[in-house]
Short mmCIF file of C-alpha atoms in Angstrom, two decimals:
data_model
loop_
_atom_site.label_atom_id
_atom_site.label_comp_id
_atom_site.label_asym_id
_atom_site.label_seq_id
_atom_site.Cartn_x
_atom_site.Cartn_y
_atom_site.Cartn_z
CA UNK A 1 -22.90 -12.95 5.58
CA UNK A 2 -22.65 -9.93 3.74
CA UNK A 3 -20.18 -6.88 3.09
CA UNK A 4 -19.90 -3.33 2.41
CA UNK A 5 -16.65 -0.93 1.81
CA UNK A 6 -16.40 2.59 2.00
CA UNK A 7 -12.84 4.22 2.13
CA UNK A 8 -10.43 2.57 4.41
CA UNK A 9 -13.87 0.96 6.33
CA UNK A 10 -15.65 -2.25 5.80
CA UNK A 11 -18.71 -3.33 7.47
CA UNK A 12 -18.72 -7.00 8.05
CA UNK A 13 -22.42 -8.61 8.78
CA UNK A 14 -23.64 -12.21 9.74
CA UNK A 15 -26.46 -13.61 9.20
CA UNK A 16 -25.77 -16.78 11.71
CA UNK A 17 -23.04 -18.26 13.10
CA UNK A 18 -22.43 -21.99 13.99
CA UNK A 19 -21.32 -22.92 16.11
CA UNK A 20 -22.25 -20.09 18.28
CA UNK A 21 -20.13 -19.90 21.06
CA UNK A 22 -18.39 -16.43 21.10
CA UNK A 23 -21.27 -14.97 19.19
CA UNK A 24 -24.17 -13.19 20.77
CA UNK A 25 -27.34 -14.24 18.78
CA UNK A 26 -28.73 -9.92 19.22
CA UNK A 27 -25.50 -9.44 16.75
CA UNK A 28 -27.07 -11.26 13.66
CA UNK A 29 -27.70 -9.21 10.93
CA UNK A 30 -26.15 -6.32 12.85
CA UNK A 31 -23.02 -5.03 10.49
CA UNK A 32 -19.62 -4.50 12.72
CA UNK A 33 -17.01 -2.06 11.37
CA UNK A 34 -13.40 -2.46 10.83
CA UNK A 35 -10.75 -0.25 10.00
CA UNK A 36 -8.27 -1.61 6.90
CA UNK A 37 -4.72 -0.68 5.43
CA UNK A 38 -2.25 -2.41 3.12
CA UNK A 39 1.55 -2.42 4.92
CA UNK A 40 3.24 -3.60 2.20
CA UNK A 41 1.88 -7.07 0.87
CA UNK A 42 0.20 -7.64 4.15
CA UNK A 43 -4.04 -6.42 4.75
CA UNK A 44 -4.50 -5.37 8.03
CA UNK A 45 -7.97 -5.03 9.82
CA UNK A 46 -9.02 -3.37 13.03
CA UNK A 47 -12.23 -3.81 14.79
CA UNK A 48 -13.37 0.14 15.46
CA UNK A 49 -15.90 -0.93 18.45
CA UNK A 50 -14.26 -2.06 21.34
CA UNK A 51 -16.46 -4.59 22.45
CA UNK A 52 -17.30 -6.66 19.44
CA UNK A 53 -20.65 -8.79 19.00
CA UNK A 54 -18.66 -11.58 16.99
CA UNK A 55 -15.36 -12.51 19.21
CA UNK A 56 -14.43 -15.26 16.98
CA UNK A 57 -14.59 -13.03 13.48
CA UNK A 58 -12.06 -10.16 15.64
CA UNK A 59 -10.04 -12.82 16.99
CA UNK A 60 -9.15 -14.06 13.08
CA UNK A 61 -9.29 -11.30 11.45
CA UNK A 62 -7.23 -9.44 13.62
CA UNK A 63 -4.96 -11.95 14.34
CA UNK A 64 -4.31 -14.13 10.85
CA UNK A 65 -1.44 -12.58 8.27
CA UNK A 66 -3.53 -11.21 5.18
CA UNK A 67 -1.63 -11.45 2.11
CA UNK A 68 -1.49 -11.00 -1.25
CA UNK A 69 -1.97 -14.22 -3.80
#
């Protein structure tokens, strides 16, 4: 997939998923926006739609601890 970042926003695009359950196949290519801060050592990301087209990329990135290497 691909990426973009502007401000505290990045726009998070796949080109296919596999396998494909949780992922509606209309949502390829289609870029869904989060919402990201730094709390201390820890990234956090928040889906901005409420209904996302990719349940399984919300469900780890919103879920997983983000840290810093």
């Amino acid at each position: 997939g691909r990426f973009r970042v502007g401000g505290d926003r990045v726009w998070l695009e796949t080109e296919r998923v596999v396998p494909p359950e949780g992922h509606e196949t209309d949502c390829d290519e289609a870029p869904e926006p989060y919402d990201w801060s730094i709390e201390g050592d820890m990234l956090r990301l928040r889906l901005v739609p409420e209904e996302p087209c990719n349940q399984n990329r919300r469900a780890v990135l919103q879920t997983a601890a983000w840290t810093r290497a």
